[in-house]
PDB file of C-alpha atoms in Angstrom:
ATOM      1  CA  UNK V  16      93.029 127.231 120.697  1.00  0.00           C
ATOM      2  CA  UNK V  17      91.476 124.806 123.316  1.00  0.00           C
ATOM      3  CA  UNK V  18      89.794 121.600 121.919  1.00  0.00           C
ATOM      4  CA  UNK V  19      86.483 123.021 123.373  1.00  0.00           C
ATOM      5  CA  UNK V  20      86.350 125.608 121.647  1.00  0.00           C
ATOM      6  CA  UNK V  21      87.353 123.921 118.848  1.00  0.00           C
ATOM      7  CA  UNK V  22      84.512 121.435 119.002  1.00  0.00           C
ATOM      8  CA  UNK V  23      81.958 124.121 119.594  1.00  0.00           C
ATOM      9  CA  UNK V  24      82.768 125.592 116.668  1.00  0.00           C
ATOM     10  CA  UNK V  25      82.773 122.276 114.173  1.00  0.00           C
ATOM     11  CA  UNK V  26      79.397 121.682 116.162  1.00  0.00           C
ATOM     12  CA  UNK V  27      78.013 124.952 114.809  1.00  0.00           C
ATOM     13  CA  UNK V  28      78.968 124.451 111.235  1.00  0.00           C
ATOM     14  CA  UNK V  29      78.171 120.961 110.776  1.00  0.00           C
ATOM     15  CA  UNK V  30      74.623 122.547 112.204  1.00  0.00           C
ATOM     16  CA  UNK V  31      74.443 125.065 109.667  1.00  0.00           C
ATOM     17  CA  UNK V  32      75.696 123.387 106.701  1.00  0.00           C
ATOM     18  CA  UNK V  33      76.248 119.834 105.224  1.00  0.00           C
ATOM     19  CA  UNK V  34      80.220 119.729 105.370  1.00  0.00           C
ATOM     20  CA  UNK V  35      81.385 116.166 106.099  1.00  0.00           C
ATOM     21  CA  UNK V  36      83.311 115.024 108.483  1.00  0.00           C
ATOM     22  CA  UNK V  37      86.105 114.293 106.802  1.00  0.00           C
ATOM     23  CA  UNK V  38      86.116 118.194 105.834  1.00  0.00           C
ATOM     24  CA  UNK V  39      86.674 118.426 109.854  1.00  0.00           C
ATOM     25  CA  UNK V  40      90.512 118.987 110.086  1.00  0.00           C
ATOM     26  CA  UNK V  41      91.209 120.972 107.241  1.00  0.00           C
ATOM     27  CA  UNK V  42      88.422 123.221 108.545  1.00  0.00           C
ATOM     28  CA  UNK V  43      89.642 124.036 111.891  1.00  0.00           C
ATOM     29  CA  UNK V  44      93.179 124.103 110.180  1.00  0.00           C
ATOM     30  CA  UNK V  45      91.851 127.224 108.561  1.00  0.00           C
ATOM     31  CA  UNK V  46      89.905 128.108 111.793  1.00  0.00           C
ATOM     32  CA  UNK V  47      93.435 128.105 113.435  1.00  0.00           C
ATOM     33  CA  UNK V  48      95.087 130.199 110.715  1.00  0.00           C
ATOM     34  CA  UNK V  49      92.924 132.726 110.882  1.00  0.00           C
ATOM     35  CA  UNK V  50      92.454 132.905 114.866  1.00  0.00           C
ATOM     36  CA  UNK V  51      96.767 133.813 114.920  1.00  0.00           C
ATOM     37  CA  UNK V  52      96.341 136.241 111.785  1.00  0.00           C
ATOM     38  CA  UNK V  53      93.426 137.791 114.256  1.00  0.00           C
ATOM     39  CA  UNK V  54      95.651 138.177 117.206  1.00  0.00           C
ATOM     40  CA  UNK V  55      98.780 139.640 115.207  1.00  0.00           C
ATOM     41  CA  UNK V  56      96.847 142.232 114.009  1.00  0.00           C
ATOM     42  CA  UNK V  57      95.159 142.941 117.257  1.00  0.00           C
ATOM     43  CA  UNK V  58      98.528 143.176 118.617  1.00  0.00           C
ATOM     44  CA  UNK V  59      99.584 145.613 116.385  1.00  0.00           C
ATOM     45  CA  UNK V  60      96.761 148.022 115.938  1.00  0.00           C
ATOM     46  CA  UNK V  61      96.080 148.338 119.758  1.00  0.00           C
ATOM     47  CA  UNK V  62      99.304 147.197 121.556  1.00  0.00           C
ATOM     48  CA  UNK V  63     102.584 147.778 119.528  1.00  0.00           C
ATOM     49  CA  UNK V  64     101.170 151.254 118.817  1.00  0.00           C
ATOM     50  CA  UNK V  65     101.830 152.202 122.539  1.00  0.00           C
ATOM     51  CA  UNK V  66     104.605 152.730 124.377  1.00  0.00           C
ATOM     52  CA  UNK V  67     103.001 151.992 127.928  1.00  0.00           C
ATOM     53  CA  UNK V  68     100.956 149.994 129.619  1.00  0.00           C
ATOM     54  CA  UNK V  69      98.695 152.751 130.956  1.00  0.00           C
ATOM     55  CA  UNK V  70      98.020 153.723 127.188  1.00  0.00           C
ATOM     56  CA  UNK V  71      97.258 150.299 126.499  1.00  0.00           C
ATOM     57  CA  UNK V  72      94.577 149.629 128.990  1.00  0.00           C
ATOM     58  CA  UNK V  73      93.170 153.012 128.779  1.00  0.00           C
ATOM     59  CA  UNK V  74      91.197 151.585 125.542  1.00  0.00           C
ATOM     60  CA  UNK V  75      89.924 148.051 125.292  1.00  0.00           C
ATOM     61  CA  UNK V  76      90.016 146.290 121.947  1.00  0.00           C
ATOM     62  CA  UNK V  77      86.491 145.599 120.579  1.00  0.00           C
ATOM     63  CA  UNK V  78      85.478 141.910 120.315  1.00  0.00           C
ATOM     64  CA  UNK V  79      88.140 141.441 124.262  1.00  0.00           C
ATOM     65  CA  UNK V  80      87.349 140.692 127.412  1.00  0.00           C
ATOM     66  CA  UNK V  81      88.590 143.185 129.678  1.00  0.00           C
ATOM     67  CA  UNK V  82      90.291 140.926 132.403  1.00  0.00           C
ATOM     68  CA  UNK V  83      91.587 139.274 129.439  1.00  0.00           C
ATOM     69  CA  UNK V  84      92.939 142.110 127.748  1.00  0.00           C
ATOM     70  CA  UNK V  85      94.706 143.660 131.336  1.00  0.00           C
ATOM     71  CA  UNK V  86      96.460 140.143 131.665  1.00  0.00           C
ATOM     72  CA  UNK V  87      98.273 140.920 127.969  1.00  0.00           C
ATOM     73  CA  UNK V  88     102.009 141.071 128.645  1.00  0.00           C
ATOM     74  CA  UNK V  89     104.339 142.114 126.025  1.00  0.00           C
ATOM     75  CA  UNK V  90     107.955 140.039 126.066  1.00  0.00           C
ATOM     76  CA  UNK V  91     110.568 141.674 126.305  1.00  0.00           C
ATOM     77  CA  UNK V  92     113.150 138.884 126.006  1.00  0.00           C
ATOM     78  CA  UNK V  93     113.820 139.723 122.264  1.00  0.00           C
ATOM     79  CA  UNK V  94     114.517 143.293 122.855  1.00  0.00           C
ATOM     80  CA  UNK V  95     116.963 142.969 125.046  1.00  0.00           C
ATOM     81  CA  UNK V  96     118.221 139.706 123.159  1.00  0.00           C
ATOM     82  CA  UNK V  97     118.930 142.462 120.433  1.00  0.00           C
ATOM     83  CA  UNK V  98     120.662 144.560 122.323  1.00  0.00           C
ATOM     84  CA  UNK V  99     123.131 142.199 123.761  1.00  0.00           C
ATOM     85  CA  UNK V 100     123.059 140.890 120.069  1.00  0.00           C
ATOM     86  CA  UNK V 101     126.629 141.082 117.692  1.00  0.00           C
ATOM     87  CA  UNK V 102     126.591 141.387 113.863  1.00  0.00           C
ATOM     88  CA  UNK V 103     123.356 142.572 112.640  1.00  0.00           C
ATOM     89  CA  UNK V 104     121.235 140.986 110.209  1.00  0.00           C
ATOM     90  CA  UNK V 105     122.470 142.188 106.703  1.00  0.00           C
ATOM     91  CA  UNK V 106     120.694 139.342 104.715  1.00  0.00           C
ATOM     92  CA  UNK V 107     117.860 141.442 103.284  1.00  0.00           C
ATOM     93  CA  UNK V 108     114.478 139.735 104.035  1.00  0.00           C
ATOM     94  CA  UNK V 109     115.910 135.946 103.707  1.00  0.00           C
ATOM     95  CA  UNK V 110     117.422 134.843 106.680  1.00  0.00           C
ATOM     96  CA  UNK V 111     120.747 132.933 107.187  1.00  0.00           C
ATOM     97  CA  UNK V 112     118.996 129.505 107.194  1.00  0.00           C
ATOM     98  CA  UNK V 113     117.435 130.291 104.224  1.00  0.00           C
ATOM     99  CA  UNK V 114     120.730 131.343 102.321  1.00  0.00           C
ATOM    100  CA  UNK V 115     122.573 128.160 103.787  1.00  0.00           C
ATOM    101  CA  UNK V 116     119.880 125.864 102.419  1.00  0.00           C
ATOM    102  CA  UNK V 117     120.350 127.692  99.079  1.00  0.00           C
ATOM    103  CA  UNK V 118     124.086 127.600  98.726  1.00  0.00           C
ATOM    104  CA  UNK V 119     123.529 124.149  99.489  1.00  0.00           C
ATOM    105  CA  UNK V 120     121.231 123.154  97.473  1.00  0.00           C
ATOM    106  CA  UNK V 121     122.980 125.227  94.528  1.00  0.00           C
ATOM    107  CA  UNK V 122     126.813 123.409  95.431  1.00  0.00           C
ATOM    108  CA  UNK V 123     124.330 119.886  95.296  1.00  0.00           C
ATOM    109  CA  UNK V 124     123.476 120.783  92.062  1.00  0.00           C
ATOM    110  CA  UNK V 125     126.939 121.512  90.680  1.00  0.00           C
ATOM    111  CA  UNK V 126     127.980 117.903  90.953  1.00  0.00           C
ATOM    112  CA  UNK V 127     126.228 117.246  87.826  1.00  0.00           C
ATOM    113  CA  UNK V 128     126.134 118.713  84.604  1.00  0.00           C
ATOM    114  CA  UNK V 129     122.902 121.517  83.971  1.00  0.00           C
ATOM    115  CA  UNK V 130     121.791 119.162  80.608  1.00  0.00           C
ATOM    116  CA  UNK V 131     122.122 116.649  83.255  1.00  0.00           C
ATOM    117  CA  UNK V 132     119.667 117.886  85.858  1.00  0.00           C
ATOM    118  CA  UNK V 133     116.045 117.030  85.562  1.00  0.00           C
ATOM    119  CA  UNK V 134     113.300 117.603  87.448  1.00  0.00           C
ATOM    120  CA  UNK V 135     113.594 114.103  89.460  1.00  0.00           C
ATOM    121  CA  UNK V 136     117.404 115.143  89.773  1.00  0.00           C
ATOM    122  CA  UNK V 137     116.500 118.577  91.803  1.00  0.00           C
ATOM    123  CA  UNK V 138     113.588 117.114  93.342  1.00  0.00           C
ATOM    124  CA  UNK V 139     116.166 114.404  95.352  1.00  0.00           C
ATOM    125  CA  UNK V 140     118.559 117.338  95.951  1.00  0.00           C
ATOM    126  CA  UNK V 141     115.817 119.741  97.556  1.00  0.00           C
ATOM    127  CA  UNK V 142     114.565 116.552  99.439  1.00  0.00           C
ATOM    128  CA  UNK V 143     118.093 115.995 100.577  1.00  0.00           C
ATOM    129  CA  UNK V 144     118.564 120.135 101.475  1.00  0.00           C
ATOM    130  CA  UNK V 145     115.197 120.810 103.004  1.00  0.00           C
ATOM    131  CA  UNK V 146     114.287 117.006 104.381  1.00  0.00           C
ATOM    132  CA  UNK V 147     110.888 115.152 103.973  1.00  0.00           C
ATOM    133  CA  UNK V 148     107.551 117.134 104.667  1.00  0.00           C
ATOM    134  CA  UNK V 149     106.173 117.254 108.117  1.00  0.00           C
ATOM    135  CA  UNK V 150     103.232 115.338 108.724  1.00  0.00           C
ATOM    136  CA  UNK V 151     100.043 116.306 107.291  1.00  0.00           C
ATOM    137  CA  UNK V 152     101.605 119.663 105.441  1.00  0.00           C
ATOM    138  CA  UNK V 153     103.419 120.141 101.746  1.00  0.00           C
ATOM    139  CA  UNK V 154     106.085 122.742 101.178  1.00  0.00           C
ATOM    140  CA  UNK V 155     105.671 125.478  98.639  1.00  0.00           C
ATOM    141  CA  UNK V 156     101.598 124.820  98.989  1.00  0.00           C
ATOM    142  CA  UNK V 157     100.734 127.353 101.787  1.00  0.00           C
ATOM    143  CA  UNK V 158      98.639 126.651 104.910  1.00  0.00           C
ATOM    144  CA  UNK V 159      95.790 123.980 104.791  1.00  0.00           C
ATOM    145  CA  UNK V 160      97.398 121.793 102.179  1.00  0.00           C
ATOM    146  CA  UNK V 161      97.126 118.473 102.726  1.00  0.00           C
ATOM    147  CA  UNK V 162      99.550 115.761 100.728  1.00  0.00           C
ATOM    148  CA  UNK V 163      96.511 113.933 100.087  1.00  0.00           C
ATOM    149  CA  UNK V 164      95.109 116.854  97.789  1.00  0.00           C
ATOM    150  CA  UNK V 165      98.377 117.279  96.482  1.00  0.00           C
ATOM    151  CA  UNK V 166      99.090 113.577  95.836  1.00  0.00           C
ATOM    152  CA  UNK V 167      95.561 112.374  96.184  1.00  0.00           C
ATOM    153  CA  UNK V 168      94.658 111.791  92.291  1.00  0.00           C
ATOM    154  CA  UNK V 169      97.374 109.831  91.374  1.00  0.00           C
ATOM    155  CA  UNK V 170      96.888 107.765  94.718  1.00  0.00           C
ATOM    156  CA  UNK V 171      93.435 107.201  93.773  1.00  0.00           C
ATOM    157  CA  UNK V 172      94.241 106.022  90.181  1.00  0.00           C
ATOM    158  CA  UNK V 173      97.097 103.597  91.264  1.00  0.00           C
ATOM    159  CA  UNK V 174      94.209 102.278  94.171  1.00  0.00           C
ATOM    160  CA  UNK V 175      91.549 101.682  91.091  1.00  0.00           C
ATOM    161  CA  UNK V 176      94.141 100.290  88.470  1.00  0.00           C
ATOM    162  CA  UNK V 177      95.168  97.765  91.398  1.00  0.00           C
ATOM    163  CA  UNK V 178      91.292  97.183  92.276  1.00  0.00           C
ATOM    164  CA  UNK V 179      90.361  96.785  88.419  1.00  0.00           C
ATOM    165  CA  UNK V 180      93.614  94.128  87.916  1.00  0.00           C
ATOM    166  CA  UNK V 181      91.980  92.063  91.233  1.00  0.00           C
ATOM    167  CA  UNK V 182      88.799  92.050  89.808  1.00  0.00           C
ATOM    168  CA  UNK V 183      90.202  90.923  86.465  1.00  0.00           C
ATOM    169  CA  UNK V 184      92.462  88.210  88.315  1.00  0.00           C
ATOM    170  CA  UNK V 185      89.123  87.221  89.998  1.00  0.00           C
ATOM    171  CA  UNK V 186      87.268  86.735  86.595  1.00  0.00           C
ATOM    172  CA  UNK V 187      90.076  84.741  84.978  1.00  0.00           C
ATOM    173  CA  UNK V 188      90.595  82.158  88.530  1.00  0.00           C
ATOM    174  CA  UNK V 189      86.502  81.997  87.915  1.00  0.00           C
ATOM    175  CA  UNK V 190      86.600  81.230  84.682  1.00  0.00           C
ATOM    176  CA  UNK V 191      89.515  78.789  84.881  1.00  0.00           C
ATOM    177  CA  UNK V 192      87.548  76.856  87.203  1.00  0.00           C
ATOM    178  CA  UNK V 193      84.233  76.693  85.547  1.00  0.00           C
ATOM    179  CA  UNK V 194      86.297  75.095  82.806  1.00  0.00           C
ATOM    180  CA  UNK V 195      87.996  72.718  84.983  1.00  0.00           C
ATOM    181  CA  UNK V 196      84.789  71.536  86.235  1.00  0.00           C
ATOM    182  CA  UNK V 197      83.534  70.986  82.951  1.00  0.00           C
ATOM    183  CA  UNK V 198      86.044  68.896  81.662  1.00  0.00           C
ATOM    184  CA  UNK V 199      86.155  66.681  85.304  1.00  0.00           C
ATOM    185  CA  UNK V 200      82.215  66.404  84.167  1.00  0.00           C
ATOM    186  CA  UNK V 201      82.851  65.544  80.451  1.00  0.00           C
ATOM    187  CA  UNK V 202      85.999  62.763  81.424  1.00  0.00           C
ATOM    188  CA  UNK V 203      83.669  61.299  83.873  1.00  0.00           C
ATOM    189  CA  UNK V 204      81.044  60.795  81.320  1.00  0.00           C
ATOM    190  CA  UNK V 205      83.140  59.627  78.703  1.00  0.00           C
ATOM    191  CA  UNK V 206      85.072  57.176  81.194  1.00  0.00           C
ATOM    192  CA  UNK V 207      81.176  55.774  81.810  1.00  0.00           C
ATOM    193  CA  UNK V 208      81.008  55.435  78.001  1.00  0.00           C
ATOM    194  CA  UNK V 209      83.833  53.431  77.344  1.00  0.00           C
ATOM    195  CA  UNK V 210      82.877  51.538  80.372  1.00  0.00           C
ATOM    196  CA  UNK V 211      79.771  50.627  78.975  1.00  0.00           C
ATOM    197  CA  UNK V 212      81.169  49.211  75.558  1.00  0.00           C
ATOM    198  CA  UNK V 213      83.537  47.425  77.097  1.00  0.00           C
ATOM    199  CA  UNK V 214      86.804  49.559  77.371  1.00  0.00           C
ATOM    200  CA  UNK V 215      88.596  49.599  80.791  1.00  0.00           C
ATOM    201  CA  UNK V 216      90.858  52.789  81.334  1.00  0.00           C
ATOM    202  CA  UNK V 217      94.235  51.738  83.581  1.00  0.00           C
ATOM    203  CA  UNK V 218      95.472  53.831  86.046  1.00  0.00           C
ATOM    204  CA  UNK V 219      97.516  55.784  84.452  1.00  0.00           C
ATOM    205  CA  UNK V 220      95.497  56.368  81.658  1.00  0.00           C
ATOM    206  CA  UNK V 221      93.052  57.675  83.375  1.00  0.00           C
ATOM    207  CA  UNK V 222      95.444  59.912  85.776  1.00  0.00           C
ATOM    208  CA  UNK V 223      96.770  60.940  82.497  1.00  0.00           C
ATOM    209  CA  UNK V 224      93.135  62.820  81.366  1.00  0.00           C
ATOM    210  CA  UNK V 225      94.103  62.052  77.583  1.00  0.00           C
ATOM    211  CA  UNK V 226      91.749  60.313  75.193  1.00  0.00           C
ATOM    212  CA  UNK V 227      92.880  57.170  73.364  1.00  0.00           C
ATOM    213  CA  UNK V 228      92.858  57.068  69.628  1.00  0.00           C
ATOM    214  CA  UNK V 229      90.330  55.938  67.390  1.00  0.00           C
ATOM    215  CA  UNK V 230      92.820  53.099  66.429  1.00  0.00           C
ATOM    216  CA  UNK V 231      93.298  51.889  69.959  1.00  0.00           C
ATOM    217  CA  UNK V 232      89.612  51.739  70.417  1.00  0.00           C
ATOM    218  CA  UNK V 233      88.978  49.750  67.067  1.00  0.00           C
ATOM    219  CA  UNK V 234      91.874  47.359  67.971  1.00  0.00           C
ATOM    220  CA  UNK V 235      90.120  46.493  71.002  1.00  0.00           C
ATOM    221  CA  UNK V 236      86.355  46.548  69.988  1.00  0.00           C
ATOM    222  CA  UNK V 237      87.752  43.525  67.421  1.00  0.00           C
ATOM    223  CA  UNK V 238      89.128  42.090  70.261  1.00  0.00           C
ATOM    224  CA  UNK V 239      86.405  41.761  72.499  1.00  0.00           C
ATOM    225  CA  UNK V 240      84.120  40.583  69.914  1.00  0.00           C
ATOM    226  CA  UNK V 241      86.867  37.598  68.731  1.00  0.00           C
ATOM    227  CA  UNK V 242      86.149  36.456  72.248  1.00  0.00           C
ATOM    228  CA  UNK V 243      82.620  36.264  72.242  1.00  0.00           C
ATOM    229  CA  UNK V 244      82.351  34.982  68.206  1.00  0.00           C
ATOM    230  CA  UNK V 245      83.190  31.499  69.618  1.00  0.00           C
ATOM    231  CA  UNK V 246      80.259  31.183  72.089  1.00  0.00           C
ATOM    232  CA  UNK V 247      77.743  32.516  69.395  1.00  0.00           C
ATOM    233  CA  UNK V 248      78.746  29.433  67.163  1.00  0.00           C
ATOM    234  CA  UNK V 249      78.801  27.098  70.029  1.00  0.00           C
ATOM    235  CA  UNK V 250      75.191  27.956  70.567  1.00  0.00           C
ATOM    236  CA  UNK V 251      74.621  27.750  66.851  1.00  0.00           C
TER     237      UNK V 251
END
């Protein structure tokens, strides 16, 4: 069906109804479905019924153009493909590529034992037999099945578990760093304090961002004071 058309017709139900837009392509999916199953019976009922052509224009199909209708041409490539044809088909209704993919997939499945074959185990083997899904369709779904409503839940869960763990992650790193800054603000302070009574950090003390022991501290308060004791007597 022309893209025209198409967009005419996506035009006319977006103006009738609220569908989104991201409802658009498996819309006219189904819009495309249904304009073959439309034709095939149109075929049948008013062409396949007749055996010539002056039969067949005779009557014109309701809902067809006329000019469009006279410009229907029936091949006839197939018939006489089938009667230069050899063997005839003796399959039933499954056709030969169907029966080679299952004798395939059935010898596959011999190489291990039946306890042996779960449902991972046949799904590699039918994947292997069949091949991956064509874009944008899922085997053993019908038409209009997309693998995003096939697949789409667990997709979505594995997107919000991952979105939920960065957010956590994000929490933690801000949490971690409030308390980083806190301590830099309480070391600062208490480097300011010590300053102020007289105790000098070195270097690699204070690189080091442990606190001294009460000891250490005592030991050098006494020390400081020894010094100044003999000024306060001189002055005495």
């Amino acid at each position: 069906m022309p893209d025209e058309i198409l967009d005419d017709i996506w035009k006319d139900i977006t103006d009738n109804t609220d569908a989104p837009e991201a409802y658009r392509f498996h819309c006219l999916k189904v819009v495309g479905n249904r304009w073959r199953d439309w034709k095939c019976r149109l075929k049948q009922k008013w062409y396949d019924k007749y055996d010539t052509d002056e039969q067949r224009l005779a009557i014109t199909p309701p809902r067809v153009v006329t000019e469009q209708w006279k410009t229907l041409e029936c091949s006839e490539m197939n018939k006489v493909n089938r009667a230069q044809g050899g063997a005839p088909h003796r399959t039933g209704r499954k056709s030969f590529a169907q029966l080679r993919n299952v004798n395939q997939f059935n010898q596959c499945l011999e190489e291990r034992e039946e306890d042996e074959q779960d449902e991972l185990f046949r799904e590699e083997i039918f994947t292997k037999v069949m091949g991956t899904d064509a874009h944008g369709r899922v085997r053993m779904y019908g038409a209009g099945v997309t693998p995003s409503q096939v697949f789409g839940q667990k997709s979505n869960l594995d997107n919000n578990e991952n979105r939920m763990r960065e957010e956590q992650e994000k929490q933690y790193q801000s949490k971690i760093d409030d308390l980083q800054s806190k301590l830099n603000e309480v070391s600062s302070q208490l480097s300011q304090v010590m300053t102020h009574v007289g105790f000098q950090t070195t270097p690699e003390e204070s690189g080091s961002g442990q606190i001294p022991d009460a000891s250490s501290m005592h030991q050098r308060r006494l020390s400081v004071n020894s010094e100044l004791q003999p000024n306060l007597d001189l002055e005495a």
